[in-house]
């Protein structure tokens, strides 16, 4: 079974600075999908970024980028120019590539605080 | 497109009762997954439905059940509620295009409190 580990329960960053959230995972599959989701205090889970394991290029979405290290099974999220609206719980998630297996395995989350 | 909607948003029940939660996926999405979120256990997968069939099931007791209708709307039911069932229940939908690797989009959740 796959597992996802987020070792930083809480992080804080000054507004406009850069912060990196860590995520490691364990799997025996060679192909898979990784996601970062954001859950603001309103509780709506929002997709931040997605990475396909077969792609060597790291995914980016505006101020959000990932550092995907497949051999190390590491998938960190970098947030540049942090904004107050970035304050939320961030969850790393794993998904098998198998068709019909929609299950997401989540990490325990990192609570990100933005300091004005 | 409208997002995933869940009703009701908040619910208070007492032990022993049963509850039904509803989820309407994004238009065109045929896969609906359910997750339970608690402070102690985090986010845990309950089950997933596609074309009215349960395709995957997590490690939850039989008191947790679900179904999906022909319009892809889904319901989950919890019978004989226990205090530990208090949680945020999240529904997610995906389009499962060719390859089935589409992203899941989440609804706002239903907050269930069992007294």
Coordinates of N, CA and C in Angstrom, one line a residue:
Chain A
X1 N 0.8 -1.2 0.0 CA 0.0 0.0 0.0 C 0.9 1.2 0.0
X2 N 0.4 2.3 -0.7 CA 1.1 3.5 -0.7 C 0.9 4.3 0.6
X3 N 2.0 5.0 0.9 CA 1.9 6.0 2.1 C 2.4 7.3 1.7
X4 N 1.9 8.4 2.3 CA 2.4 9.7 2.0 C 2.7 10.4 3.4
X5 N 3.9 11.0 3.4 CA 4.3 11.6 4.7 C 4.6 13.0 4.5
X6 N 4.0 13.8 5.4 CA 4.3 15.3 5.5 C 4.9 15.5 6.9
X7 N 6.1 15.8 6.9 CA 6.8 15.9 8.2 C 6.7 17.2 8.9
X8 N 6.1 18.2 8.3 CA 6.0 19.5 8.8 C 4.6 19.8 9.2
X9 N 4.2 19.6 10.4 CA 2.8 19.9 10.8 C 2.4 21.4 10.6
X10 N 3.4 22.3 10.9 CA 3.1 23.7 10.7 C 4.3 24.4 10.1
X11 N 4.0 25.4 9.3 CA 5.1 26.2 8.8 C 4.5 27.7 8.8
X12 N 5.5 28.6 8.8 CA 5.1 30.0 8.7 C 6.1 30.7 7.8
X13 N 5.6 31.8 7.2 CA 6.5 32.5 6.2 C 6.0 34.0 6.2
X14 N 6.9 34.9 6.1 CA 6.6 36.3 5.9 C 6.0 36.5 4.6
X15 N 5.0 37.4 4.6 CA 4.4 37.8 3.3 C 5.5 38.2 2.3
X16 N 5.3 37.8 1.0 CA 6.2 38.1 -0.1 C 7.4 37.2 -0.1
X17 N 7.6 36.4 0.9 CA 8.8 35.5 0.9 C 8.4 34.1 0.3
X18 N 9.4 33.3 0.2 CA 9.2 31.9 -0.4 C 9.2 30.9 0.7
X19 N 8.4 29.9 0.5 CA 8.3 28.8 1.5 C 8.2 27.5 0.7
X20 N 8.8 26.4 1.3 CA 8.8 25.1 0.7 C 8.2 24.1 1.7
X21 N 7.2 23.4 1.2 CA 6.5 22.3 2.0 C 7.0 21.0 1.5
X22 N 7.3 20.1 2.5 CA 7.9 18.8 2.1 C 6.8 17.7 2.1
X23 N 7.1 16.7 1.2 CA 6.3 15.6 1.1 C 7.1 14.4 0.6
X24 N 7.0 13.3 1.2 CA 7.7 12.1 0.7 C 6.6 11.0 0.6
X25 N 6.8 10.0 -0.2 CA 5.8 9.0 -0.4 C 6.5 7.6 -0.6
X26 N 5.8 6.6 -0.4 CA 6.3 5.3 -0.6 C 5.4 4.5 -1.5
X27 N 6.0 3.9 -2.6 CA 5.2 3.1 -3.5 C 6.1 2.2 -4.2
X28 N 5.5 1.1 -4.7 CA 6.3 0.1 -5.5 C 5.9 0.3 -7.0
X29 N 5.0 1.2 -7.3 CA 4.6 1.5 -8.7 C 5.6 2.4 -9.3
X30 N 5.7 2.2 -10.6 CA 6.7 3.1 -11.4 C 6.0 4.3 -12.0
X31 N 4.7 4.2 -12.1 CA 4.0 5.4 -12.7 C 2.9 5.7 -11.7
X32 N 2.7 7.0 -11.5 CA 1.6 7.4 -10.6 C 1.4 8.9 -10.7
X33 N 0.5 9.4 -9.9 CA 0.2 10.9 -10.0 C 0.3 11.4 -8.6
X34 N 0.9 12.6 -8.5 CA 1.0 13.3 -7.2 C 0.3 14.7 -7.3
X35 N -0.3 15.1 -6.2 CA -1.0 16.3 -6.1 C -0.7 17.1 -4.9
X36 N -0.9 18.4 -5.0 CA -0.9 19.2 -3.8 C -2.3 19.9 -3.8
X37 N -3.0 19.7 -2.7 CA -4.3 20.4 -2.5 C -4.2 21.4 -1.3
X38 N -5.0 22.4 -1.4 CA -5.0 23.5 -0.4 C -6.4 23.5 0.2
X39 N -6.5 23.6 1.5 CA -7.7 23.6 2.2 C -7.8 24.8 3.1
X40 N -8.3 25.9 2.7 CA -8.4 27.1 3.5 C -9.4 26.9 4.6
X41 N -9.4 27.8 5.6 CA -10.3 27.7 6.7 C -11.8 27.5 6.4
X42 N -12.2 27.9 5.2 CA -13.6 27.6 4.7 C -13.8 26.2 4.4
X43 N -12.8 25.4 4.3 CA -12.8 23.9 4.2 C -12.9 23.4 2.7
X44 N -13.1 24.3 1.7 CA -13.2 23.8 0.4 C -11.8 23.4 -0.1
X45 N -11.6 22.1 -0.4 CA -10.3 21.6 -0.9 C -10.1 22.0 -2.4
X46 N -9.0 22.6 -2.6 CA -8.7 23.2 -3.9 C -7.4 22.6 -4.5
X47 N -7.4 22.2 -5.7 CA -6.2 21.6 -6.3 C -5.2 22.8 -6.6
X48 N -4.0 22.6 -6.1 CA -2.9 23.6 -6.4 C -2.1 23.2 -7.6
X49 N -1.7 21.9 -7.6 CA -0.7 21.5 -8.7 C -0.7 20.0 -8.8
X50 N -0.4 19.5 -9.9 CA -0.4 18.1 -10.2 C 0.8 17.7 -11.0
X51 N 1.4 16.5 -10.7 CA 2.6 16.0 -11.3 C 2.4 14.6 -11.8
X52 N 2.7 14.3 -13.0 CA 2.7 12.9 -13.5 C 4.1 12.4 -13.3
X53 N 4.2 11.2 -12.8 CA 5.5 10.7 -12.4 C 6.4 10.4 -13.7
X54 N 5.8 10.2 -14.8 CA 6.6 9.9 -16.0 C 7.2 11.1 -16.6
X55 N 6.7 12.3 -16.1 CA 7.3 13.5 -16.6 C 8.4 14.0 -15.8
X56 N 9.6 14.2 -16.4 CA 10.7 14.7 -15.6 C 10.7 16.1 -15.3
X57 N 10.0 16.9 -16.1 CA 9.9 18.3 -15.8 C 8.9 18.6 -14.7
X58 N 9.4 19.5 -13.8 CA 8.6 19.8 -12.6 C 7.4 20.7 -13.0
X59 N 6.3 20.4 -12.4 CA 5.1 21.2 -12.7 C 5.2 22.6 -12.1
X60 N 4.6 23.6 -12.7 CA 4.5 24.9 -12.2 C 3.1 25.5 -12.5
X61 N 2.6 26.3 -11.6 CA 1.3 27.0 -11.7 C 1.5 28.3 -11.1
X62 N 1.8 29.3 -11.9 CA 2.0 30.7 -11.4 C 3.0 30.7 -10.3
X63 N 2.7 31.1 -9.1 CA 3.6 31.2 -8.0 C 3.9 29.8 -7.3
X64 N 3.3 28.8 -7.8 CA 3.4 27.5 -7.2 C 4.3 26.6 -8.1
X65 N 5.2 25.9 -7.5 CA 6.0 24.9 -8.3 C 6.4 23.8 -7.4
X66 N 6.8 22.7 -8.0 CA 7.2 21.5 -7.3 C 8.6 21.1 -7.6
X67 N 9.2 20.4 -6.7 CA 10.5 19.8 -6.9 C 10.2 18.3 -6.7
X68 N 10.1 17.6 -7.9 CA 9.8 16.2 -7.9 C 11.1 15.4 -8.1
X69 N 11.4 14.6 -7.1 CA 12.6 13.8 -7.1 C 12.1 12.3 -7.0
X70 N 12.0 11.7 -8.2 CA 11.4 10.4 -8.3 C 12.2 9.3 -7.5
X71 N 13.5 9.4 -7.7 CA 14.3 8.3 -7.1 C 14.3 8.5 -5.5
X72 N 14.2 9.7 -5.1 CA 14.1 9.9 -3.6 C 12.7 9.8 -3.1
X73 N 11.7 9.7 -4.0 CA 10.3 9.7 -3.7 C 10.0 10.9 -2.8
X74 N 10.3 12.1 -3.4 CA 10.1 13.3 -2.7 C 9.3 14.3 -3.7
X75 N 8.4 15.0 -3.1 CA 7.5 15.9 -3.9 C 7.2 17.1 -3.1
X76 N 8.1 18.1 -3.1 CA 8.0 19.3 -2.3 C 7.3 20.4 -3.1
X77 N 6.6 21.3 -2.4 CA 5.9 22.4 -3.0 C 6.5 23.7 -2.6
X78 N 6.9 24.5 -3.6 CA 7.4 25.8 -3.3 C 6.4 26.9 -3.7
X79 N 6.2 27.8 -2.7 CA 5.3 28.9 -2.9 C 6.1 30.2 -2.9
X80 N 6.1 30.9 -4.0 CA 6.9 32.1 -4.1 C 6.0 33.3 -3.9
X81 N 6.6 34.4 -3.4 CA 5.9 35.6 -3.2 C 4.6 35.3 -2.4
X82 N 4.8 34.7 -1.2 CA 3.6 34.3 -0.4 C 2.6 35.5 -0.2
X83 N 1.4 35.1 -0.2 CA 0.3 36.1 0.0 C -0.6 35.6 1.1
X84 N -1.3 36.6 1.7 CA -2.2 36.3 2.8 C -3.2 35.2 2.5
X85 N -3.6 35.2 1.3 CA -4.6 34.2 0.8 C -4.0 32.8 0.7
X86 N -2.7 32.6 0.8 CA -2.1 31.3 0.8 C -2.2 30.6 2.1
X87 N -2.6 31.3 3.1 CA -2.8 30.6 4.4 C -3.8 29.5 4.4
X88 N -3.4 28.3 4.7 CA -4.3 27.2 4.6 C -3.6 25.9 5.1
X89 N -4.4 24.8 5.1 CA -3.7 23.5 5.2 C -3.4 23.0 3.8
X90 N -2.2 22.4 3.7 CA -1.8 21.9 2.4 C -1.6 20.4 2.5
X91 N -2.2 19.7 1.6 CA -2.2 18.2 1.6 C -1.5 17.7 0.4
X92 N -0.6 16.8 0.6 CA 0.1 16.1 -0.5 C -0.7 14.8 -0.7
X93 N -0.9 14.4 -2.0 CA -1.7 13.2 -2.2 C -1.1 12.4 -3.4
X94 N -1.4 11.1 -3.3 CA -0.8 10.1 -4.2 C -2.0 9.4 -4.9
X95 N -1.8 9.2 -6.2 CA -2.9 8.4 -6.9 C -2.2 7.4 -7.8
X96 N -2.7 6.2 -7.7 CA -2.2 5.1 -8.6 C -2.6 5.4 -10.1
X97 N -1.8 4.9 -11.0 CA -2.1 5.2 -12.4 C -3.2 4.3 -13.0
X98 N -3.6 3.2 -12.2 CA -4.5 2.2 -12.7 C -5.9 2.8 -13.0
X99 N -6.3 2.5 -14.2 CA -7.7 3.0 -14.6 C -8.7 2.4 -13.7
X100 N -9.6 3.3 -13.2 CA -10.6 2.8 -12.3 C -10.3 2.9 -10.8
X101 N -9.0 3.2 -10.5 CA -8.7 3.4 -9.2 C -8.5 4.9 -8.9
X102 N -9.6 5.5 -8.4 CA -9.7 6.9 -8.2 C -9.2 7.3 -6.8
X103 N -8.8 6.3 -6.0 CA -8.5 6.6 -4.6 C -7.3 7.5 -4.5
X104 N -7.4 8.6 -3.7 CA -6.3 9.4 -3.3 C -5.9 9.0 -1.9
X105 N -4.5 8.9 -1.7 CA -3.9 8.7 -0.4 C -3.3 10.0 0.0
X106 N -3.7 10.5 1.1 CA -3.3 11.8 1.6 C -2.2 11.8 2.7
X107 N -1.4 12.8 2.7 CA -0.6 13.0 3.9 C -1.4 13.7 5.0
X108 N -0.7 13.9 6.1 CA -1.4 14.5 7.3 C -1.6 16.0 7.2
X109 N -0.9 16.6 6.2 CA -1.1 18.0 6.0 C -0.1 18.9 6.7
X110 N 0.1 20.1 6.2 CA 0.9 21.1 6.7 C 0.1 22.4 6.8
X111 N 0.0 23.0 8.0 CA -0.7 24.2 8.2 C 0.3 25.4 7.9
X112 N -0.1 26.2 6.9 CA 0.8 27.3 6.5 C 0.2 28.6 7.0
X113 N 1.0 29.3 7.8 CA 0.6 30.6 8.3 C 1.4 31.7 7.5
X114 N 0.7 32.7 7.1 CA 1.4 33.9 6.4 C 1.5 35.0 7.4
X115 N 2.7 35.5 7.7 CA 2.9 36.6 8.6 C 2.9 37.9 7.9
X116 N 2.0 38.8 8.2 CA 2.0 40.1 7.4 C 3.2 40.9 7.6
Chain B
X1 N -18.6 26.1 -15.4 CA -19.3 25.0 -14.8 C -19.4 25.1 -13.3
X2 N -20.5 24.7 -12.8 CA -20.7 24.7 -11.4 C -19.8 23.6 -10.8
X3 N -19.4 23.9 -9.5 CA -18.5 23.0 -8.9 C -19.3 21.8 -8.3
X4 N -18.6 21.0 -7.5 CA -19.2 19.9 -6.8 C -20.0 20.5 -5.6
X5 N -21.3 20.1 -5.5 CA -22.1 20.6 -4.4 C -22.5 19.4 -3.4
X6 N -22.5 19.8 -2.2 CA -22.9 18.8 -1.2 C -24.0 19.4 -0.3
X7 N -24.9 18.5 0.1 CA -26.0 18.9 1.0 C -26.3 17.8 2.0
X8 N -26.6 18.1 3.2 CA -26.6 19.5 3.8 C -25.1 19.9 4.1
X9 N -24.9 21.1 4.5 CA -23.6 21.5 4.8 C -23.3 21.2 6.3
X10 N -24.3 21.2 7.1 CA -24.1 20.9 8.5 C -25.2 20.0 9.0
X11 N -24.9 19.1 9.9 CA -25.8 18.1 10.4 C -25.5 17.7 11.8
X12 N -26.5 17.7 12.6 CA -26.3 17.2 14.0 C -27.3 16.0 14.2
X13 N -26.7 14.9 14.6 CA -27.5 13.7 14.9 C -27.1 13.1 16.3
X14 N -27.9 12.2 16.7 CA -27.6 11.5 18.0 C -27.2 10.0 17.7
X15 N -26.5 9.5 18.6 CA -26.0 8.1 18.5 C -27.1 7.2 18.2
X16 N -26.9 6.2 17.3 CA -27.9 5.3 16.9 C -28.7 5.6 15.7
X17 N -28.8 6.9 15.4 CA -29.5 7.4 14.2 C -28.8 7.0 13.0
X18 N -29.4 7.3 11.8 CA -28.8 7.1 10.6 C -28.8 8.5 9.8
X19 N -27.9 8.6 8.8 CA -27.8 9.9 8.1 C -27.5 9.6 6.7
X20 N -28.1 10.5 5.8 CA -27.8 10.4 4.4 C -27.3 11.7 3.9
X21 N -26.1 11.7 3.2 CA -25.5 12.9 2.7 C -25.5 12.8 1.2
X22 N -25.6 13.9 0.5 CA -25.8 14.0 -0.9 C -24.7 14.7 -1.6
X23 N -24.3 14.3 -2.8 CA -23.3 15.0 -3.5 C -23.7 15.0 -5.0
X24 N -23.6 16.2 -5.6 CA -23.8 16.4 -7.0 C -22.5 16.8 -7.6
X25 N -22.0 15.9 -8.6 CA -20.7 16.2 -9.2 C -20.7 17.3 -10.2
X26 N -19.6 17.7 -10.7 CA -19.5 18.6 -11.8 C -20.1 18.0 -13.0
X27 N -20.9 18.8 -13.7 CA -21.5 18.3 -14.9 C -20.6 17.6 -15.8
X28 N -20.9 16.4 -16.2 CA -20.1 15.6 -17.1 C -19.2 14.6 -16.4
X29 N -19.0 14.8 -15.1 CA -18.2 13.9 -14.3 C -19.0 12.7 -13.9
X30 N -18.4 11.5 -14.1 CA -19.1 10.3 -13.8 C -18.6 9.6 -12.6
X31 N -17.4 10.0 -12.1 CA -16.9 9.3 -11.0 C -17.1 10.2 -9.7
X32 N -17.5 9.6 -8.7 CA -17.7 10.3 -7.4 C -17.0 9.5 -6.3
X33 N -16.2 10.2 -5.6 CA -15.5 9.6 -4.4 C -15.9 10.3 -3.1
X34 N -15.8 9.5 -2.1 CA -16.2 10.1 -0.7 C -15.0 9.9 0.2
X35 N -14.7 10.9 1.0 CA -13.7 10.9 2.0 C -14.2 11.3 3.3
X36 N -13.6 10.8 4.4 CA -13.9 11.2 5.7 C -12.7 12.0 6.3
X37 N -12.9 13.2 6.8 CA -11.8 13.9 7.4 C -12.0 14.2 8.9
X38 N -11.1 13.7 9.7 CA -11.1 13.9 11.1 C -9.8 14.4 11.6
X39 N -9.7 15.1 12.7 CA -8.4 15.6 13.2 C -7.5 14.4 13.6
X40 N -8.0 13.3 14.0 CA -7.2 12.2 14.5 C -6.7 11.3 13.3
X41 N -7.6 11.0 12.4 CA -7.3 10.1 11.3 C -7.0 10.8 10.0
X42 N -7.2 12.1 9.9 CA -6.9 12.8 8.6 C -7.9 12.5 7.6
X43 N -7.5 12.5 6.3 CA -8.4 12.2 5.2 C -8.3 10.7 4.8
X44 N -9.4 10.1 4.9 CA -9.5 8.7 4.6 C -10.5 8.4 3.5
X45 N -10.2 7.6 2.6 CA -11.0 7.2 1.4 C -12.1 6.2 1.9
X46 N -13.4 6.6 1.6 CA -14.5 5.7 1.9 C -14.9 4.8 0.8
X47 N -15.2 5.4 -0.4 CA -15.6 4.6 -1.6 C -15.7 5.5 -2.8
X48 N -15.7 4.8 -3.9 CA -15.9 5.5 -5.2 C -16.9 4.8 -6.1
X49 N -17.7 5.7 -6.7 CA -18.7 5.2 -7.6 C -18.5 5.7 -9.1
X50 N -18.8 4.8 -10.0 CA -18.7 5.2 -11.4 C -19.8 4.5 -12.1
X51 N -20.6 5.2 -12.9 CA -21.7 4.6 -13.6 C -22.6 3.7 -12.7
X52 N -22.9 4.2 -11.6 CA -23.8 3.6 -10.6 C -23.2 2.3 -9.9
X53 N -21.9 2.1 -10.1 CA -21.3 0.9 -9.6 C -20.2 1.3 -8.6
X54 N -20.1 0.7 -7.5 CA -19.0 0.9 -6.6 C -17.8 0.2 -7.1
X55 N -16.7 1.0 -7.4 CA -15.5 0.4 -8.0 C -14.4 0.2 -6.9
X56 N -14.4 1.0 -5.9 CA -13.4 0.9 -4.9 C -14.0 1.2 -3.5
X57 N -13.4 0.6 -2.5 CA -13.9 0.8 -1.2 C -12.8 0.9 -0.2
X58 N -12.9 1.8 0.7 CA -11.8 1.9 1.7 C -12.1 1.0 2.9
X59 N -11.4 1.1 3.9 CA -11.4 0.2 5.1 C -12.4 0.8 6.2
X60 N -13.7 0.8 5.9 CA -14.7 1.3 6.8 C -15.7 0.2 7.0
X61 N -16.3 0.2 8.2 CA -17.3 -0.8 8.5 C -18.5 -0.7 7.6
X62 N -19.3 -1.8 7.5 CA -20.5 -1.9 6.7 C -21.6 -0.9 7.0
X63 N -21.4 -0.2 8.1 CA -22.4 0.9 8.4 C -22.4 2.0 7.4
X64 N -21.2 2.1 6.7 CA -21.0 3.2 5.7 C -21.4 2.6 4.4
X65 N -22.3 3.1 3.7 CA -22.7 2.7 2.4 C -22.9 3.8 1.5
X66 N -23.1 3.6 0.2 CA -23.3 4.6 -0.7 C -24.0 4.1 -2.0
X67 N -24.4 5.0 -2.8 CA -25.0 4.7 -4.1 C -24.8 5.8 -5.1
X68 N -25.0 5.5 -6.3 CA -24.9 6.6 -7.3 C -26.1 6.4 -8.3
X69 N -26.6 7.5 -8.7 CA -27.8 7.5 -9.5 C -27.4 7.7 -11.0
X70 N -28.3 7.5 -11.9 CA -28.0 7.6 -13.3 C -27.5 9.0 -13.8
X71 N -27.9 10.0 -13.0 CA -27.4 11.3 -13.3 C -26.0 11.7 -12.6
X72 N -25.4 10.6 -12.1 CA -24.1 10.7 -11.4 C -24.1 11.3 -10.0
X73 N -25.3 11.8 -9.6 CA -25.4 12.2 -8.2 C -25.2 11.0 -7.3
X74 N -24.6 11.3 -6.1 CA -24.3 10.2 -5.2 C -24.8 10.5 -3.8
X75 N -25.1 9.5 -3.1 CA -25.5 9.6 -1.7 C -24.6 8.6 -0.9
X76 N -24.3 9.1 0.3 CA -23.7 8.1 1.3 C -24.6 8.1 2.5
X77 N -24.6 6.9 3.1 CA -25.5 6.6 4.2 C -24.6 6.1 5.4
X78 N -24.9 6.5 6.5 CA -24.2 5.9 7.7 C -25.3 5.5 8.7
X79 N -25.4 4.3 9.0 CA -26.4 3.7 9.9 C -25.8 3.6 11.3
X80 N -26.7 3.6 12.2 CA -26.3 3.4 13.6 C -25.1 4.2 14.0
X81 N -25.3 5.5 13.9 CA -24.2 6.5 14.2 C -23.5 6.3 15.5
X82 N -22.2 6.5 15.5 CA -21.4 6.4 16.7 C -20.7 7.8 16.8
X83 N -20.3 8.1 18.1 CA -19.6 9.4 18.3 C -18.4 9.6 17.4
X84 N -17.7 8.5 17.1 CA -16.5 8.6 16.3 C -16.8 8.9 14.8
X85 N -18.1 8.9 14.4 CA -18.4 9.2 13.0 C -18.5 10.7 12.8
X86 N -18.4 11.5 13.9 CA -18.3 13.0 13.7 C -17.1 13.3 12.9
X87 N -17.4 14.0 11.8 CA -16.3 14.3 10.9 C -16.8 15.3 9.8
X88 N -15.9 15.7 8.9 CA -16.2 16.4 7.7 C -16.2 15.3 6.6
X89 N -17.3 15.2 5.9 CA -17.4 14.3 4.8 C -17.3 15.0 3.5
X90 N -16.2 14.6 2.7 CA -15.9 15.3 1.5 C -16.3 14.4 0.3
X91 N -16.8 15.0 -0.7 CA -17.1 14.4 -1.9 C -16.3 15.0 -3.0
X92 N -15.8 14.1 -3.9 CA -15.0 14.6 -5.0 C -15.4 14.0 -6.3
X93 N -15.4 14.7 -7.4 CA -15.7 14.1 -8.7 C -14.6 14.3 -9.7
X94 N -14.6 13.4 -10.7 CA -13.6 13.4 -11.7 C -14.2 12.9 -13.0
X95 N -13.7 13.3 -14.1 CA -14.3 13.0 -15.4 C -13.9 11.7 -16.0
X96 N -12.8 11.1 -15.5 CA -12.3 9.8 -16.0 C -12.3 9.7 -17.5
X97 N -11.7 10.6 -18.1 CA -11.5 10.5 -19.5 C -10.6 9.3 -19.8
X98 N -10.2 9.1 -21.1 CA -9.4 8.0 -21.5 C -8.1 8.0 -20.6
X99 N -7.8 6.8 -20.1 CA -6.7 6.7 -19.2 C -7.1 6.8 -17.7
X100 N -8.2 7.5 -17.5 CA -8.8 7.6 -16.2 C -7.9 8.3 -15.2
X101 N -7.2 9.3 -15.7 CA -6.2 9.9 -14.8 C -6.6 11.4 -14.5
X102 N -7.9 11.7 -14.6 CA -8.3 13.0 -14.3 C -8.2 13.4 -12.9
X103 N -8.1 14.6 -12.6 CA -8.0 15.2 -11.3 C -9.3 15.1 -10.6
X104 N -9.3 15.0 -9.3 CA -10.5 15.0 -8.5 C -10.7 16.4 -8.0
X105 N -12.0 16.8 -8.1 CA -12.4 18.2 -7.6 C -13.4 18.0 -6.4
X106 N -13.1 18.7 -5.4 CA -13.8 18.5 -4.1 C -14.9 19.5 -3.9
X107 N -16.0 19.0 -3.2 CA -17.0 19.8 -2.8 C -16.7 20.5 -1.4
X108 N -17.6 21.3 -0.9 CA -17.3 22.0 0.4 C -17.4 21.1 1.6
X109 N -18.0 19.9 1.5 CA -18.1 19.0 2.6 C -19.4 19.2 3.4
X110 N -19.7 18.1 4.1 CA -20.8 18.1 5.1 C -20.2 17.9 6.4
X111 N -20.4 18.8 7.3 CA -19.9 18.6 8.7 C -21.0 17.9 9.5
X112 N -20.6 16.7 10.0 CA -21.6 15.9 10.8 C -21.1 15.8 12.2
X113 N -22.0 16.1 13.1 CA -21.7 16.1 14.5 C -22.7 15.0 15.1
X114 N -22.1 14.0 15.8 CA -22.9 13.0 16.4 C -22.8 13.2 17.9
X115 N -24.0 13.4 18.6 CA -24.0 13.6 20.0 C -24.5 12.4 20.8

